[in-house]
Coordinates of C-alpha atoms in Angstrom, one line a residue:
M1 CA -15.8 -13.3 -58.4
E2 CA -13.4 -15.5 -56.4
K3 CA -10.5 -13.9 -58.3
N4 CA -11.6 -10.4 -57.3
I5 CA -11.9 -11.4 -53.6
E6 CA -8.4 -12.9 -53.6
N7 CA -6.9 -9.7 -55.1
V8 CA -8.3 -7.5 -52.5
T9 CA -5.7 -6.0 -50.1
M10 CA -6.8 -6.7 -46.6
P11 CA -5.8 -4.2 -43.9
P12 CA -3.8 -5.6 -41.0
L13 CA -6.0 -7.3 -38.4
S14 CA -3.9 -5.8 -35.6
K15 CA -5.6 -2.5 -36.2
L16 CA -8.9 -3.9 -34.9
S17 CA -9.7 -4.6 -31.3
Y18 CA -10.6 -8.2 -32.1
Q19 CA -10.6 -10.3 -35.2
L20 CA -13.4 -9.9 -37.7
E21 CA -14.1 -12.0 -40.9
Y22 CA -15.8 -9.9 -43.6
N23 CA -13.7 -11.0 -46.6
A24 CA -13.8 -8.4 -49.4
K25 CA -16.0 -6.0 -47.5
M26 CA -13.3 -5.6 -44.9
E27 CA -11.4 -2.9 -46.8
Q28 CA -14.6 -1.2 -48.0
H29 CA -16.0 -0.7 -44.5
F30 CA -12.9 -0.8 -42.5
Y31 CA -13.3 2.4 -40.6
F32 CA -16.9 1.6 -39.7
L33 CA -15.9 -1.9 -38.5
M34 CA -13.0 -0.4 -36.5
L35 CA -15.5 2.1 -34.9
H36 CA -17.9 -0.7 -34.1
S37 CA -15.2 -2.9 -32.6
S38 CA -13.8 -0.1 -30.5
L39 CA -17.2 0.9 -29.2
A40 CA -18.0 -2.8 -28.3
V41 CA -14.7 -3.1 -26.4
L42 CA -15.3 0.2 -24.6
S43 CA -18.9 -0.7 -23.6
H44 CA -17.8 -4.1 -22.2
S45 CA -15.0 -2.4 -20.3
L46 CA -17.3 0.2 -18.9
I47 CA -19.7 -2.4 -17.7
A48 CA -17.0 -4.4 -16.0
V49 CA -15.6 -1.2 -14.4
A50 CA -19.1 -0.2 -13.2
V51 CA -19.9 -3.6 -11.7
D52 CA -16.5 -3.8 -9.9
S53 CA -16.7 -0.2 -8.7
F54 CA -20.2 -0.9 -7.3
Y55 CA -18.9 -4.0 -5.5
Y56 CA -15.9 -2.2 -4.0
A57 CA -18.1 0.7 -2.8
L58 CA -20.5 -1.7 -1.1
I59 CA -17.6 -3.5 0.6
Q60 CA -16.0 -0.3 1.8
H61 CA -19.3 0.9 3.2
A62 CA -19.8 -2.3 5.1
C63 CA -16.2 -2.1 6.5
G64 CA -16.8 1.5 7.5
M65 CA -20.0 0.6 9.4
F66 CA -18.1 -2.2 11.3
E67 CA -15.4 0.4 12.2
I68 CA -18.0 2.8 13.5
I69 CA -19.7 0.2 15.6
G70 CA -16.4 -0.9 17.0
H71 CA -15.5 2.7 17.9
V72 CA -18.8 3.2 19.8
L73 CA -18.4 -0.1 21.6
E74 CA -14.9 0.8 22.8
N75 CA -16.3 4.0 24.5
I76 CA -19.1 2.2 26.4
G77 CA -18.3 2.1 30.1
K78 CA -15.2 4.3 29.5
N79 CA -16.1 6.8 32.1
N80 CA -17.4 4.3 34.7
D81 CA -15.4 3.1 37.7
A82 CA -15.7 0.4 40.3
N83 CA -18.4 2.4 42.2
F84 CA -20.9 2.2 39.4
R85 CA -24.3 0.8 40.1
L86 CA -24.8 -2.7 38.7
E87 CA -28.6 -2.2 38.6
V88 CA -29.3 1.0 36.7
Q89 CA -32.7 2.3 35.7
R90 CA -33.1 1.9 32.0
I91 CA -34.0 5.6 31.6
D92 CA -30.6 6.5 33.2
D93 CA -28.5 3.8 31.6
N94 CA -26.8 5.6 28.7
N95 CA -24.4 2.7 28.1
Y96 CA -27.4 0.3 27.6
D97 CA -28.9 2.7 25.0
A98 CA -25.6 2.9 23.1
A99 CA -25.1 -0.8 23.2
L100 CA -28.6 -1.4 22.0
D101 CA -28.1 1.1 19.1
C102 CA -24.8 -0.8 18.2
L103 CA -26.8 -4.1 18.2
R104 CA -29.3 -2.7 15.8
R105 CA -26.7 -1.2 13.5
H106 CA -24.7 -4.4 13.6
L107 CA -27.8 -6.4 12.5
H108 CA -28.4 -3.9 9.7
V109 CA -24.8 -4.3 8.5
V110 CA -25.0 -8.1 8.6
E111 CA -28.2 -7.9 6.5
F112 CA -26.5 -5.5 4.1
V113 CA -23.6 -8.0 3.7
E114 CA -26.0 -10.8 3.0
Q115 CA -27.5 -8.7 0.2
I116 CA -24.0 -8.2 -1.2
E117 CA -23.5 -11.9 -1.1
F118 CA -26.8 -12.5 -2.9
L119 CA -25.9 -10.0 -5.7
F120 CA -22.4 -11.2 -6.4
A121 CA -22.1 -14.9 -5.4
N122 CA -23.0 -16.3 -8.8
M123 CA -20.8 -13.9 -10.7
F124 CA -17.8 -14.7 -8.5
L125 CA -18.5 -18.4 -9.0
V126 CA -18.1 -17.9 -12.8
C127 CA -15.1 -15.7 -12.3
L128 CA -13.5 -18.4 -10.0
Y129 CA -13.9 -21.2 -12.6
S130 CA -12.7 -18.8 -15.3
M131 CA -9.6 -18.0 -13.2
I132 CA -8.9 -21.7 -12.6
L133 CA -9.2 -22.4 -16.4
S134 CA -7.0 -19.5 -17.4
S135 CA -4.4 -20.3 -14.7
T136 CA -4.4 -23.9 -15.9
V137 CA -3.8 -22.8 -19.5
S138 CA -0.9 -20.5 -18.4
G139 CA 0.3 -23.1 -15.8
I140 CA 4.0 -22.5 -16.5
Q141 CA 3.8 -18.9 -15.1
V142 CA 1.9 -20.2 -12.1
M143 CA 4.5 -22.9 -11.4
V144 CA 7.3 -20.4 -11.7
N145 CA 5.7 -17.9 -9.3
L146 CA 4.1 -20.2 -6.8
D147 CA 7.1 -20.2 -4.4
N148 CA 7.3 -16.4 -4.6
G149 CA 4.0 -15.2 -3.1
D150 CA 4.9 -11.5 -3.6
S151 CA 5.0 -12.0 -7.4
I152 CA 1.5 -13.4 -7.6
V153 CA -1.2 -10.7 -7.8
A154 CA -4.6 -11.8 -6.6
P155 CA -7.8 -10.3 -8.1
V156 CA -8.8 -7.2 -6.3
S157 CA -12.2 -8.8 -5.4
F158 CA -10.3 -11.2 -3.1
Y159 CA -8.5 -8.4 -1.3
F160 CA -11.8 -6.5 -0.7
A161 CA -13.5 -9.7 0.5
Q162 CA -10.5 -10.2 2.9
F163 CA -11.1 -6.7 4.2
L164 CA -14.7 -7.6 5.0
L165 CA -13.6 -10.7 6.9
D166 CA -11.1 -8.6 8.9
Y167 CA -13.4 -5.7 9.6
S168 CA -16.4 -7.9 10.6
D169 CA -14.4 -9.0 13.6
I170 CA -13.9 -5.4 14.9
P171 CA -17.1 -5.4 17.2
Y172 CA -15.9 -8.6 18.9
K173 CA -12.4 -7.2 19.6
S174 CA -13.9 -3.9 20.7
I175 CA -16.1 -5.5 23.4
C176 CA -13.3 -7.8 24.6
K177 CA -10.6 -5.2 25.1
R178 CA -12.8 -2.5 26.8
R179 CA -14.3 -2.1 30.3
W180 CA -17.5 -4.1 29.7
Y181 CA -17.4 -5.2 33.4
Y182 CA -18.2 -1.5 34.3
T183 CA -21.6 -1.7 32.7
S184 CA -25.0 -2.8 33.9
R185 CA -26.4 -6.4 33.6
K186 CA -28.8 -5.3 30.8
C187 CA -25.9 -3.8 28.9
R188 CA -23.9 -7.0 29.2
K189 CA -26.7 -9.0 27.7
I190 CA -26.6 -6.7 24.7
F191 CA -22.8 -7.4 24.5
L192 CA -23.5 -11.1 24.6
L193 CA -25.9 -10.9 21.6
I194 CA -23.3 -8.9 19.6
L195 CA -20.6 -11.4 20.5
S196 CA -22.7 -14.4 19.5
R197 CA -23.3 -12.9 16.1
T198 CA -19.7 -11.9 15.5
M199 CA -18.6 -15.5 16.1
S200 CA -19.6 -16.1 12.5
P201 CA -17.7 -13.6 10.4
C202 CA -19.3 -11.8 7.4
K203 CA -18.0 -13.0 4.1
V204 CA -18.6 -13.0 0.4
T205 CA -18.5 -16.4 -1.3
A206 CA -18.3 -17.7 -4.8
G207 CA -21.7 -19.3 -5.4
N208 CA -22.0 -20.2 -1.6
I209 CA -19.2 -22.7 -2.2
M210 CA -16.0 -21.0 -1.2
P211 CA -15.4 -17.7 0.7
L212 CA -13.3 -15.2 -1.1
S213 CA -10.0 -14.7 0.8
I214 CA -6.3 -14.5 0.2
E215 CA -5.9 -18.0 1.7
N216 CA -8.5 -19.5 -0.6
F217 CA -6.9 -17.7 -3.5
G218 CA -3.7 -19.6 -2.8
T219 CA -5.7 -22.8 -2.8
V220 CA -7.1 -21.9 -6.2
L221 CA -3.6 -21.4 -7.6
K222 CA -2.4 -24.8 -6.2
T223 CA -5.5 -26.5 -7.7
S224 CA -4.8 -24.8 -11.1
M225 CA -1.2 -26.0 -10.9
S226 CA -2.4 -29.6 -10.2
Y227 CA -4.7 -29.5 -13.2
F228 CA -1.8 -28.2 -15.3
T229 CA 0.5 -31.0 -14.1
V230 CA -2.1 -33.6 -15.1
L231 CA -2.6 -32.1 -18.6
R232 CA 1.2 -31.9 -19.0
S233 CA 1.6 -35.6 -18.1
F234 CA -0.8 -36.6 -20.9
Q235 CA 1.3 -34.7 -23.4
N236 CA 4.4 -36.6 -22.3

């Protein structure tokens, strides 16, 4: 029996998506194994693409809502001048109604971002540690490219999280650079509520430990290089 197994001609492992150990049955069921391995790789890839696409769509929606809120805030008080009435009846104060609607929408978007954080925080924590481990293993490439920031490609999730950080600041900038002083006192109170909330930017974190951003991605690379240097010193 052992002699028959040794004489079996095994097909090249490079034809399969990943390495399989079936001994003599490999050649007999090669095409079925190849189909199974291909479907397995395809299913895993589709799951990863679906999850990432869902995450990117959520971030884009949140950034779009911040952009809309900022656009509305920029137009509040645009047509008023120095002769406006500081005390305006609420039923006639269109600026107050628009500012109140922006406040409500902003709270909804913030809650929406918190739900994104809840869904993806643990997954990004695993991805972060995996990236540190893989960067440590391939530390030579990290060390070569560390001084050349353009040659280091960050994961797309970091870029989209950075977009969220930037766009969440739009309502704050929109209020500051527009004619908020040509609005009623009630409207200004709404502006203060929005400003107080925008002081803490919306962000997606890895396990509530580290916010995802381009700056923190550079920190992860430096940490990986430090680990690689320590491991390399043990070999010497």
